Each structure stands twice: as C-alpha cells, then as structure tokens.
CSV table of C-alpha atoms and ligand atoms in Angstrom, one decimal:
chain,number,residue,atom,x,y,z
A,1,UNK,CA,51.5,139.3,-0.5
A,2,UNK,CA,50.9,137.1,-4.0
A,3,UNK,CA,53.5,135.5,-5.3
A,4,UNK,CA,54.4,134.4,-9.1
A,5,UNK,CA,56.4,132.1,-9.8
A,6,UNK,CA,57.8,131.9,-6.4
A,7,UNK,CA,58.6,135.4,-6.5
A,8,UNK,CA,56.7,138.1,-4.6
A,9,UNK,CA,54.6,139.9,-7.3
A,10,UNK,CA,56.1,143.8,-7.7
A,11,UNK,CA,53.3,146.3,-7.3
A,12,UNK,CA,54.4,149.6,-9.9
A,13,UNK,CA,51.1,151.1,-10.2
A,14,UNK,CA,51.2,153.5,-7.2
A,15,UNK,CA,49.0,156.3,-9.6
A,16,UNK,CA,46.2,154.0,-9.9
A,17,UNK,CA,46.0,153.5,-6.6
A,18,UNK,CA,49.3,153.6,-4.1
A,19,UNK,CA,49.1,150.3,-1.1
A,20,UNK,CA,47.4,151.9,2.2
A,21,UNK,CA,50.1,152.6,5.0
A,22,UNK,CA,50.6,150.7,7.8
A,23,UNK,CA,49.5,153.8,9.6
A,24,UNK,CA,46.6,154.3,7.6
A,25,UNK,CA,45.0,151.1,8.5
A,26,UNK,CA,46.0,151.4,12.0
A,27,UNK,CA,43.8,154.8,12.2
A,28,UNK,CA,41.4,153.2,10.3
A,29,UNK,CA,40.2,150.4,12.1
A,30,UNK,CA,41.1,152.6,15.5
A,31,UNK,CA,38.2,154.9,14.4
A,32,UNK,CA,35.9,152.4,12.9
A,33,UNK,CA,36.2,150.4,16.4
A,34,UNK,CA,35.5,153.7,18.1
A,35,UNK,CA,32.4,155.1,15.9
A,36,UNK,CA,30.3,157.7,17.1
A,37,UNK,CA,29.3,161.2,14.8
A,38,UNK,CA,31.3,163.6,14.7
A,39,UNK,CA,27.9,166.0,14.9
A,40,UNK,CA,27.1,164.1,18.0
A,41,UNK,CA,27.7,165.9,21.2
A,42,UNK,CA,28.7,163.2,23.8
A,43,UNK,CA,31.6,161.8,24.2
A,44,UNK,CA,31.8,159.4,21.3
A,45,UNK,CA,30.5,162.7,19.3
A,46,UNK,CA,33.6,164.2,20.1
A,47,UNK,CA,36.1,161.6,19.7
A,48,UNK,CA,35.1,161.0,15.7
A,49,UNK,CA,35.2,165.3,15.7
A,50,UNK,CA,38.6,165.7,16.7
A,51,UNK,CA,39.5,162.6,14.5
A,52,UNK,CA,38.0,164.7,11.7
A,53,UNK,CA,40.2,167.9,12.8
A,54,UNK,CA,42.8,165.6,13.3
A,55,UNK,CA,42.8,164.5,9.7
A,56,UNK,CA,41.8,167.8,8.3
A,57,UNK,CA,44.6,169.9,10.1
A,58,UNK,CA,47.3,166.6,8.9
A,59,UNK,CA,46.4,166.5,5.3
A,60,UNK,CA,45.8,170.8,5.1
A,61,UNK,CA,49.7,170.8,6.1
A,62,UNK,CA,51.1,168.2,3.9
A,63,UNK,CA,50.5,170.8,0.8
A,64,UNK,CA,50.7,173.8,3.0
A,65,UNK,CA,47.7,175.0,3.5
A,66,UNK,CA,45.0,176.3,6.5
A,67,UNK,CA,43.4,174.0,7.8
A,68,UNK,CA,40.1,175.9,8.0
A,69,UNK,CA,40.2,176.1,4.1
A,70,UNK,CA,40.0,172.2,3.5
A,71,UNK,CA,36.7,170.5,2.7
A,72,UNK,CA,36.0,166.8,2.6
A,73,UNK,CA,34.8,165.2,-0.7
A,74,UNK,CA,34.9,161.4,-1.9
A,75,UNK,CA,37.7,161.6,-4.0
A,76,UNK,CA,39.5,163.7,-6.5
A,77,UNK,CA,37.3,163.4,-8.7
A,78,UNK,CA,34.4,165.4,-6.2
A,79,UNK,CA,37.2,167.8,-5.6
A,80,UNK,CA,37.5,168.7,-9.3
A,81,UNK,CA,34.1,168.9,-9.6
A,82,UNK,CA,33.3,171.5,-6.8
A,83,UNK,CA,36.2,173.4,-7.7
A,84,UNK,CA,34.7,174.0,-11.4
A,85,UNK,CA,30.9,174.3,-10.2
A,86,UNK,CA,31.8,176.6,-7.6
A,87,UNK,CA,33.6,178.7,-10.3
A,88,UNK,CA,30.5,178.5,-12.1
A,89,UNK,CA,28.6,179.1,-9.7
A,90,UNK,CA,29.5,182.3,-9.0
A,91,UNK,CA,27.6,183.8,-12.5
A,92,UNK,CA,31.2,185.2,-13.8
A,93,UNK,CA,32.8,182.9,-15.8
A,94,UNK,CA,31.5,181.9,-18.9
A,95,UNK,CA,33.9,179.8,-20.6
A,96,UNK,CA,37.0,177.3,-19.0
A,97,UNK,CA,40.3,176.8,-20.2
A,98,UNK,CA,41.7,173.5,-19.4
A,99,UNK,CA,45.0,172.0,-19.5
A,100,UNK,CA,45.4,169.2,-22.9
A,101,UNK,CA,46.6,166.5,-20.4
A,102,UNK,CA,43.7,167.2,-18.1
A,103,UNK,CA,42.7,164.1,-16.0
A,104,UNK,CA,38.5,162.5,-17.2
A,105,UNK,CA,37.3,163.8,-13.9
A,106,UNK,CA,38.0,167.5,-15.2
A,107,UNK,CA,37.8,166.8,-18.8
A,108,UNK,CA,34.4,165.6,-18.3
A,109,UNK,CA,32.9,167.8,-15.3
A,110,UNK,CA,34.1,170.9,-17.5
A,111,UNK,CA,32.2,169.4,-20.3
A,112,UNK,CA,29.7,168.7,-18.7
A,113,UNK,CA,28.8,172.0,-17.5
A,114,UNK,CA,27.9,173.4,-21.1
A,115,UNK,CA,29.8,175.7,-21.1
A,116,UNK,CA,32.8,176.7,-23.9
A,117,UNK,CA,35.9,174.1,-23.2
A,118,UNK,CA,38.9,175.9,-24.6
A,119,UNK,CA,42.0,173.2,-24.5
A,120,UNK,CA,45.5,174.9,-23.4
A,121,UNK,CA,47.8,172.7,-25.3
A,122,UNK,CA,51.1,171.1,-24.2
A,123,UNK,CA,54.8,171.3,-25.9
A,124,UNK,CA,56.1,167.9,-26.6
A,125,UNK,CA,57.4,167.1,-23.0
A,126,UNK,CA,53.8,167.0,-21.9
A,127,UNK,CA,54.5,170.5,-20.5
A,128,UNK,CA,51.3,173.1,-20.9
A,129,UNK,CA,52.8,176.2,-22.9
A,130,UNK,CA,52.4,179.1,-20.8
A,131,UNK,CA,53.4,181.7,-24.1
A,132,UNK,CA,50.0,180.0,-25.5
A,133,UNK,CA,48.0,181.1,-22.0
A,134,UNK,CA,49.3,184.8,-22.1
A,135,UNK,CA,48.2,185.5,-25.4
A,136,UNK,CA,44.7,183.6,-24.7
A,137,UNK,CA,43.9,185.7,-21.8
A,138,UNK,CA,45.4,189.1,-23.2
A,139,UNK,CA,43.2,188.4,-25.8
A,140,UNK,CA,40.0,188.0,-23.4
A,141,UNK,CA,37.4,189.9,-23.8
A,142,UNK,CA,34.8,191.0,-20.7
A,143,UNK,CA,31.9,188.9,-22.9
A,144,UNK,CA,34.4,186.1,-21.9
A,145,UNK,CA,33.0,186.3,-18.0
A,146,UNK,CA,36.2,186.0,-15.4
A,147,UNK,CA,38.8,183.6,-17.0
A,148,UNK,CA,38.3,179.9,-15.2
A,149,UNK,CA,42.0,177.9,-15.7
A,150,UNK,CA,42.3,173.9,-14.8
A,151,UNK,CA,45.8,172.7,-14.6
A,152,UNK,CA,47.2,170.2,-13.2
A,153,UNK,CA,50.3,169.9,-10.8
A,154,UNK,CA,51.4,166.2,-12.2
A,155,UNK,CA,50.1,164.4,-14.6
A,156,UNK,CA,49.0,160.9,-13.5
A,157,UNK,CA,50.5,159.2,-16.6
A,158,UNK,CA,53.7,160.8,-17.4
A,159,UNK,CA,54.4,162.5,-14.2
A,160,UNK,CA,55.1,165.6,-15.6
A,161,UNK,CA,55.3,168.8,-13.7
A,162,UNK,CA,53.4,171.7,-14.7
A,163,UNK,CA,54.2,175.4,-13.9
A,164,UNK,CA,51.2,175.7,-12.0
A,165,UNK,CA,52.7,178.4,-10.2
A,166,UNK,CA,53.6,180.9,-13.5
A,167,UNK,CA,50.2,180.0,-14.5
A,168,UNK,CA,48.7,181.2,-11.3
A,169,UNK,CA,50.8,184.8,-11.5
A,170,UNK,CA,49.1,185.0,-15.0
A,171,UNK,CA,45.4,183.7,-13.9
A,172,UNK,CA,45.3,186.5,-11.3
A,173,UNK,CA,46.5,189.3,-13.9
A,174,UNK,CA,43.5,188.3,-15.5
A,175,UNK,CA,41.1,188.6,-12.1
A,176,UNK,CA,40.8,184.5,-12.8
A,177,UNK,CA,40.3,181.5,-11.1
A,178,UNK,CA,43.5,178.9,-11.4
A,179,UNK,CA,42.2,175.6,-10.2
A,180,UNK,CA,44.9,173.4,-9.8
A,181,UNK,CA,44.1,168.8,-9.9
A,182,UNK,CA,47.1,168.1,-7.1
A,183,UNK,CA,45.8,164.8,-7.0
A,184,UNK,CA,48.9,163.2,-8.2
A,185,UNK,CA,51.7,165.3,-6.6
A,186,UNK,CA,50.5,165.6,-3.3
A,187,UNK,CA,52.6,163.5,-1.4
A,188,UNK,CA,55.0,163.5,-3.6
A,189,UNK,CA,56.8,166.3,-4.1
A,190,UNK,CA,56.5,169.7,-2.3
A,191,UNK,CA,53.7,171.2,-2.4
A,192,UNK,CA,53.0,174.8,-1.2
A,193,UNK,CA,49.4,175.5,-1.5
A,194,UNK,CA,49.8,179.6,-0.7
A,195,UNK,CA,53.2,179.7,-2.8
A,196,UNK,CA,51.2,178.3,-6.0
A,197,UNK,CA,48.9,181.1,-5.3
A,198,UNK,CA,45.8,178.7,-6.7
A,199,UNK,CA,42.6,179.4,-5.8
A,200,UNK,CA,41.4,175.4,-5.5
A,201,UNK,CA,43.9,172.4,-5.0
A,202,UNK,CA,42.2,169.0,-5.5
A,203,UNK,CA,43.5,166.1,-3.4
A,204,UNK,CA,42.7,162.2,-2.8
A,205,UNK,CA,43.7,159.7,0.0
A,206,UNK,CA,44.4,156.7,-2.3
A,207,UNK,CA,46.9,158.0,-4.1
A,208,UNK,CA,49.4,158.4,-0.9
A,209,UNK,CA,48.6,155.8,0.7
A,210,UNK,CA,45.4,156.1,2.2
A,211,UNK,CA,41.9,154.8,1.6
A,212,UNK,CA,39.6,154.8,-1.5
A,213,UNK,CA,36.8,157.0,-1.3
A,214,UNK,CA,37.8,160.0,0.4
A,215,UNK,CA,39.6,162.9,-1.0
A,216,UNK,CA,39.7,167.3,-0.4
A,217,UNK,CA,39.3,170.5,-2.1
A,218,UNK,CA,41.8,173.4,-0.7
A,219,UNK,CA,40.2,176.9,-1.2
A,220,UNK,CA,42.0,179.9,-0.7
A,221,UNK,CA,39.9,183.2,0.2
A,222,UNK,CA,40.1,184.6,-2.9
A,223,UNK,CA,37.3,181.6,-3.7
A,224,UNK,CA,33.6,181.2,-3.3
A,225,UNK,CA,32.7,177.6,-3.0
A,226,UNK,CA,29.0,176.5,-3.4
A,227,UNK,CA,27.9,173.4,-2.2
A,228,UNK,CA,26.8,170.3,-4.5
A,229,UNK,CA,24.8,168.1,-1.9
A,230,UNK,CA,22.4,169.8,0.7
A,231,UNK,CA,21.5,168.6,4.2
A,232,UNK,CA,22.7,168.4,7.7
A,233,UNK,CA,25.2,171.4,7.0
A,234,UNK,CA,28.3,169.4,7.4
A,235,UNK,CA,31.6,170.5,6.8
A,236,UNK,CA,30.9,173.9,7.6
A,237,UNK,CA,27.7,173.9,4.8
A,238,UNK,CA,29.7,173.0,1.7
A,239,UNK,CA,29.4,169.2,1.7
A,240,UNK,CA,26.7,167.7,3.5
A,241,UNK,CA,26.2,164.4,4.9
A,242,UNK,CA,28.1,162.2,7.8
A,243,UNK,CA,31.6,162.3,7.4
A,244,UNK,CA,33.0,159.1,6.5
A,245,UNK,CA,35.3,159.2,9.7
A,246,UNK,CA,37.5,156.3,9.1
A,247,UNK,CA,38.2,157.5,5.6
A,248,UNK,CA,39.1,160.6,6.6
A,249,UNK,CA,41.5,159.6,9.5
A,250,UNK,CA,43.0,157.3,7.2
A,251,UNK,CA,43.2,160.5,4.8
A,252,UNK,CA,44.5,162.1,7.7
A,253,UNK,CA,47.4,159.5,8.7
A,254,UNK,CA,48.7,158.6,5.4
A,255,UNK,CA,49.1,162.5,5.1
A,256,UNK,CA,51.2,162.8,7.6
A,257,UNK,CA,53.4,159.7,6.8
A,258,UNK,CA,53.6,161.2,3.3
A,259,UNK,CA,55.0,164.5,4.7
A,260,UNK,CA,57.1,162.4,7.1
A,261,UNK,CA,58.9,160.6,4.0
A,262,UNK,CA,58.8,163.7,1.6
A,263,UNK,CA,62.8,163.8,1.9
A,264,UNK,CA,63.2,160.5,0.3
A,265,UNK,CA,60.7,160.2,-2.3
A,266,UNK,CA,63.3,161.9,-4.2
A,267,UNK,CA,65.1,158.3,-4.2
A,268,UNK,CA,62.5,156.7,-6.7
A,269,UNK,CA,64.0,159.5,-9.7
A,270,UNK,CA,67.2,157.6,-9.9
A,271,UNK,CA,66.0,153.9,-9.5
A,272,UNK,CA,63.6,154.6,-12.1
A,273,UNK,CA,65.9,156.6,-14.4
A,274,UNK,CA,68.2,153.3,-14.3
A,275,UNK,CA,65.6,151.6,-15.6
A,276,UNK,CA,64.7,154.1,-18.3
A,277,UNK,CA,67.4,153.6,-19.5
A,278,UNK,CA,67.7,150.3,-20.1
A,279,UNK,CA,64.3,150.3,-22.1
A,280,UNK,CA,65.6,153.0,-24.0
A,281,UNK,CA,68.4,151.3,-25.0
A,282,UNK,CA,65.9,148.7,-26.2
A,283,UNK,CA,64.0,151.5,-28.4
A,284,UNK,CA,61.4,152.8,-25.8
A,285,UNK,CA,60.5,156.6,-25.8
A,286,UNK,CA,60.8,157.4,-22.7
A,287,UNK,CA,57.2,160.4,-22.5
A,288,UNK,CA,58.1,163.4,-20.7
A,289,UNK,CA,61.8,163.1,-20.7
A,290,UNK,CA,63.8,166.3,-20.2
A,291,UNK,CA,60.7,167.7,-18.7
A,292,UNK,CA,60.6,167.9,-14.4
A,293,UNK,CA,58.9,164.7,-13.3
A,294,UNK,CA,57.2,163.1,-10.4
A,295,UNK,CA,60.2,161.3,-9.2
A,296,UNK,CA,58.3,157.0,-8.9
A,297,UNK,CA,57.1,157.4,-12.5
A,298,UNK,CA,58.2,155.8,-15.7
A,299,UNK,CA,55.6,156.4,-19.2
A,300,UNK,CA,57.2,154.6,-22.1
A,301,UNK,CA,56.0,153.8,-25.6
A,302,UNK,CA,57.1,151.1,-28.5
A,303,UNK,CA,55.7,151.4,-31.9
A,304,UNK,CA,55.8,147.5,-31.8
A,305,UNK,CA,54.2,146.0,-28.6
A,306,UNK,CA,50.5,147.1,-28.1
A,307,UNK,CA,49.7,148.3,-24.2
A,308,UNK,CA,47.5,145.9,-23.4
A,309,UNK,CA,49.9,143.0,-24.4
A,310,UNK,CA,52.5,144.7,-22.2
A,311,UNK,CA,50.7,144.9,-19.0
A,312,UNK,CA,49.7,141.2,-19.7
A,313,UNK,CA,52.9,140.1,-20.4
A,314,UNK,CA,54.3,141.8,-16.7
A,315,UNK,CA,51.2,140.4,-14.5
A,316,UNK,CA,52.1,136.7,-16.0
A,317,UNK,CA,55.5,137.5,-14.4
A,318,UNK,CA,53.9,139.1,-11.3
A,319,UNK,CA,54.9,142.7,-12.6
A,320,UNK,CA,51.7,145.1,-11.7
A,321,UNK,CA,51.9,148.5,-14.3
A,322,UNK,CA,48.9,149.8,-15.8
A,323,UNK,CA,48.4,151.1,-19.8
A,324,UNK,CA,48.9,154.6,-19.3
A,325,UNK,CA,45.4,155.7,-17.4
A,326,UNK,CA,43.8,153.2,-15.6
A,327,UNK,CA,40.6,153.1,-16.7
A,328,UNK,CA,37.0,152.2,-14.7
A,329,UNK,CA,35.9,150.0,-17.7
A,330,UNK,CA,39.6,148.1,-17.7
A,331,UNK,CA,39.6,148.2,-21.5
A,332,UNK,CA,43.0,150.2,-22.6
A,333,UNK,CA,42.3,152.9,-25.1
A,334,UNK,CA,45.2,154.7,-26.4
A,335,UNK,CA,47.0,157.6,-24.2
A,336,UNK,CA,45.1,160.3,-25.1
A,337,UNK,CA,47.9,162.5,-23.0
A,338,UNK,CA,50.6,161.0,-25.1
A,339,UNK,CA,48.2,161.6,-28.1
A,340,UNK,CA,48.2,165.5,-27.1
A,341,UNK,CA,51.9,165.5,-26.4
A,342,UNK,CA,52.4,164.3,-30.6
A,343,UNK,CA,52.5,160.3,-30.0
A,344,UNK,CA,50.3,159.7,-32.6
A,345,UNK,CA,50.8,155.4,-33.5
A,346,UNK,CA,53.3,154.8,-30.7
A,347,UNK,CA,49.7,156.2,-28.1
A,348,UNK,CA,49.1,152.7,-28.7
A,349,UNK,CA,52.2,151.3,-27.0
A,350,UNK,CA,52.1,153.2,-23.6
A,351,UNK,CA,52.6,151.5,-20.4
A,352,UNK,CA,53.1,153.6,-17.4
A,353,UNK,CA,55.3,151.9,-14.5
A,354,UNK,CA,54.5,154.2,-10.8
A,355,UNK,CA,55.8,153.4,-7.2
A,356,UNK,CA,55.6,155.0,-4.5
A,357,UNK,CA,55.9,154.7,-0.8
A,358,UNK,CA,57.0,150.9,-0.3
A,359,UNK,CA,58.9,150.5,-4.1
A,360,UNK,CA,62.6,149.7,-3.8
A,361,UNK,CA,65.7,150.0,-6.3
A,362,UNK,CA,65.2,146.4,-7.1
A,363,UNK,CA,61.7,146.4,-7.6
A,364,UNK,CA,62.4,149.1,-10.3
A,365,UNK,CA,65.5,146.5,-11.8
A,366,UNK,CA,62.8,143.7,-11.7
A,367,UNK,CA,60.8,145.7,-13.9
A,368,UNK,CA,63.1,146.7,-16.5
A,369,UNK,CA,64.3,142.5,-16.5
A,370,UNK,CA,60.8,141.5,-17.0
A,371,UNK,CA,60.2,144.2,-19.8
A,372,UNK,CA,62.9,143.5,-21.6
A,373,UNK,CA,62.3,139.9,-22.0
A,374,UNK,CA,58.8,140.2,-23.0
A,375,UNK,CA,59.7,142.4,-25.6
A,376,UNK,CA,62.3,140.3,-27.0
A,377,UNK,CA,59.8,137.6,-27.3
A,378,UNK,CA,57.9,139.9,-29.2
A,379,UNK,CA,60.3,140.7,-31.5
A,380,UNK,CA,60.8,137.1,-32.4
A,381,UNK,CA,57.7,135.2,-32.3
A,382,UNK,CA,59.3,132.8,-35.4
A,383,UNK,CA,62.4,131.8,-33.3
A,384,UNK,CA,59.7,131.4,-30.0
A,385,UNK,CA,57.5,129.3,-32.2
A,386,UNK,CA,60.5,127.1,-33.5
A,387,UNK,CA,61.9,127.1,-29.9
A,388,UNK,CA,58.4,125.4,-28.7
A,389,UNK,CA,58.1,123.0,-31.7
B,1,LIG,N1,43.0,163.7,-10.9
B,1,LIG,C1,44.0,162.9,-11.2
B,1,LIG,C2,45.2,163.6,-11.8
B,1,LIG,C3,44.0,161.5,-11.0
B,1,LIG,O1,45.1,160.8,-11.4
B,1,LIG,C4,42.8,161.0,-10.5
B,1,LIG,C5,42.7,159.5,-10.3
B,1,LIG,O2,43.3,158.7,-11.1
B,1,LIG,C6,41.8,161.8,-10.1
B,1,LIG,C7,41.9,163.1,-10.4
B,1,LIG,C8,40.5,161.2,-9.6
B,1,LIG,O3,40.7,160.9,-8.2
B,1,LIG,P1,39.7,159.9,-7.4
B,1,LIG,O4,40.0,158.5,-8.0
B,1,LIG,O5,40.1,160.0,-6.0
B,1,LIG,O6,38.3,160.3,-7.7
C-alpha cells in the first residue's frame, strides 16, 4: 500500500484497470507453480486443461453465457477486434455502424478495416439514440451488405448504460450482427449474454479484478467467427497459440468473485452519488446524470480546472483518478465521449473517478475532500500567492 502524507493513497481508477483479487493471485501463482500445456497429454497436460475449462466455464457464467461459446483473446481489445473481422469476414457486410462513445479499440479496428464507418450518435446523457438506429437500418439498402452494429454495454468514462438489448431486437429485424464491447460492465452489473440477444460480447480480466493481458469474445450461434492467428489449432481453431494459463485462471477466478459480489456492487451508486453532489454544489457537471449508470463511476467536468491539473492535483494528495480515458501515451487529450455527448470547452475539464471491488464509502468522501480543496485553490491563486509571501 503507498502512503501520502501518512495517509494510505485512495485507488479510484478501477476502469483503467481495477486491483487484482486476492483470489486472483492465489489462482495465479497456483497455476504458474503447477505449469504444464494444456495440449499436453500427461498429467501436468491435464491439470493446466481443466484450469482452462475451469476459467472458461467461471467467466462464460458471470455474463450468462455457454461455456462452449467463449474464446480466449489477450484483452478486450482482441475481442473487439475478432468480433468485427469475423463479421467481415463473412463477405456480407459492407459497411459498420458504430456507437459515438465507442471505446479506440473499436473505433480504430472498424477503421481500420476500410470499410464505411457510419457513427450512431448519442443524446446528451451519453445515451446512443435508438429512434436514429431505426430509421438508419429501415433505410438500408441490400448494396449496404448485412447491417454490422458496435455498441457498447457501459461506457468506460461515464458509465453509462446503453440499451444494448433494444438495439439487439432491432439489429436482428435487420438480419444484422449486434456486437456488443462488455468490457466495462461485466462484473458489474448483470449481465445476461442470451437475454441481450448479441451476437458477440467482448470481455477483459483486468477490469474485474483479474490480470492484464487476457480477455474473451462470447459468440452466440447465430455468429461465424474466423480466426486472426493460425497454428496449433488452440481454442477449438479460432485463436491459436499456448494459452496463457495463469492468465486465464486468474480470468477465471476473479470471474467468479465478481459474480460472488454482484449483489453489492450496487453499494458504490450511493457513495458515489454523495459525492456528486458535493462537486456539483461546487459547479461540476456531473456527465451522464439522469441516464442508468455503472454504479463505482463518477465523470465530472469544470470549465475552469484543466484535466490534467486535476488528476495532478489528487495524486499529490494520494488520490488516484484518471482524465476521462486513460490513455497508452499518458498525455490527456480532451474527452472525445464527452465531446460527442455536446461538452464542447468543459471536454477539457473531465476527470473520471471509478472504484470497484475493494472502494469504500470513505474512500469516495476522501475524494470529494481532496477535490474540493484543489479546486478552491484554483479559484484563488492571488489569495494562495499572498498566503505564501
Ligand atoms: N473496451 C472498453 C470499453 C474498455 O474500457 C477497454 C479498456 O480500457 C477496452 C475495450 C480494451 O480492453 P483491454 O485493455 O483489455 O485491451
């Protein structure tokens, strides 16, 4: 634990990556001590497989789904991206609509495939306007190829909820593929892969607590998956290479401690809805208010107090919250999520505050103190300057 200013530092950025479980790194180093190949036929061989099934059949059930239908990938991000090549793949879809607030790793794998990116735009709230969708595919044409649709469940900097499942019933009017990025919510909140009625679900292990590096992609029948790396025909032929066991078990455990806590991650909403308010009071816009939300996360904005000055201000006080989207380059752009839900200027001033698993009420109060008193400083850097002279 680091400490600042003799206080233990207070860890609110759960979406960039939540703290692995205790029972993730139990699993972990159980199955790295172990070793062996799953492919291998002995009796090491068939310890790492059933670790694998072990995992697979955890992690398939924490968003309710078969087991059967639940390949291994690296991350979310690979998840995304075998969803949309597989759609692709297939020779029938020629163009893809995407959700406006759209994590990079679809944004760019769907522009990266050359093919038409149509942007399904979001109401204020952040929430994708499903009115906008049934006019777009009543108005597709068959030189359109089978309708491809990207949405996700949550979004990772607002938390907002999207009505993935009203989406799907209009997707499969259409004969299309809904492809949902579940990355976020899994874990979270319910999820109920076969009552969505998506024909993909994306997952990822770190954000629930389990290791970096390993995520799934959920496939219902109705979808054709085509594999991106050829070889030793692991994972049934759609994702070649040795399973990264550990990972997965780890994937596997945290899964199931997720699912275990599922009835209290509900807590978070009001603990960080106390706070909200607080920073309201002060003048924040609270991003995705009045819309449904993933319960540990808080996206404000102030006109005032760029991003990147924020999260500063917080880590000097041991207060860990990213800029909206962490970002692999750790420079803070402005939210382009808030910048499609209408931000414009106040993009600038995002900071996104997400717990999870281990947060606490008071971890949620610390924030809001902390907050609070680096923006008043802001607000008078001449009294501050007179105070230190
Ligand atoms: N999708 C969403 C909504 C995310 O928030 C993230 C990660 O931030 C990803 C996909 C990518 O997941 P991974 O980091 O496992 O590749």
């Amino acid at each position: 634990m680091t400490v600042s200013a003799g206080r233990p530092s207070i860890y609110l950025d759960h979406n960039a990556t939540a703290p692995v479980r205790p029972e993730a790194v139990a699993t972990i180093c159980a199955a790295l001590q172990a070793s062996g190949n799953p492919s291998s036929v002995h009796a090491a061989g068939r310890a790492a497989r059933a670790r694998v099934e072990d995992a697979r059949a955890s992690v398939a059930a924490l968003v309710g789904a078969s087991p059967e239908g639940l390949v291994f990938t690296s991350g979310g991000t690979e998840a995304n991206a075998l969803a949309i090549d597989s759609a692709i793949a297939t020779g029938e879809v020629r163009r893809l609509v995407i959700g406006a607030t759209e994590h990079e790793a679809v944004v760019n794998t769907a522009r990266a495939s050359g093919l038409p990116v149509e942007i399904w735009p979001v109401d204020s709230r952040g929430v994708a306007d499903l009115d906008w969708l049934g006019a777009r595919l009543q108005a597709w044409t068959p030189e359109d190829g089978r309708p491809f649709v990207a949405l996700m469940l949550a979004n990772n900097e607002t938390g907002v909820i999207q009505p993935a499942a009203s989406a799907s019933a209009l997707v499969h009017a259409a004969g299309g593929w809904l492809h949902v990025d579940a990355v976020q919510a899994a874990g979270k909140i319910a999820v109920d892969f076969t009552a969505l009625g998506a024909n993909t679900l994306a997952l990822s292990a770190h954000k629930i607590g389990g290791p970096q590096g390993v995520g799934g992609l959920i496939y219902g029948q109705r979808a054709r998956i085509s594999p991106r790396l050829h070889g030793g025909g692991q994972e049934r032929g759609l994702r070649a290479g040795t399973e990264n066991v550990a990972g997965i078990s780890g994937f596997g455990a945290a899964a199931e401690a997720a699912r275990r806590d599922l009835p209290t991650a509900s807590h978070q909403a009001a603990w960080r809805d106390a706070a909200a308010a607080r920073l309201a009071e002060a003048g924040a816009v609270i991003a995705g208010e009045g819309a449904e939300r993933l319960p540990g996360v808080l996206c404000m904005a102030v006109a005032d107090f760029p991003s990147a000055l924020q999260v500063m201000s917080l880590d000097l006080e041991g207060v860990q919250v990213s800029a909206g989207a962490a970002c692999s380059s750790g420079k803070v752009k402005p939210s382009g999520v808030l910048a499609a839900m209408g931000y414009g200027e106040l993009a600038s001033g995002t900071l996104r505050a997400s717990g999870g698993w281990n947060t606490t009420e008071q971890d949620w109060d610390r924030f809001a103190d902390v907050w609070l008193a680096a923006y008043a400083r802001r607000q008078k850097p001449a009294g501050r300057v007179k105070e230190l002279a």
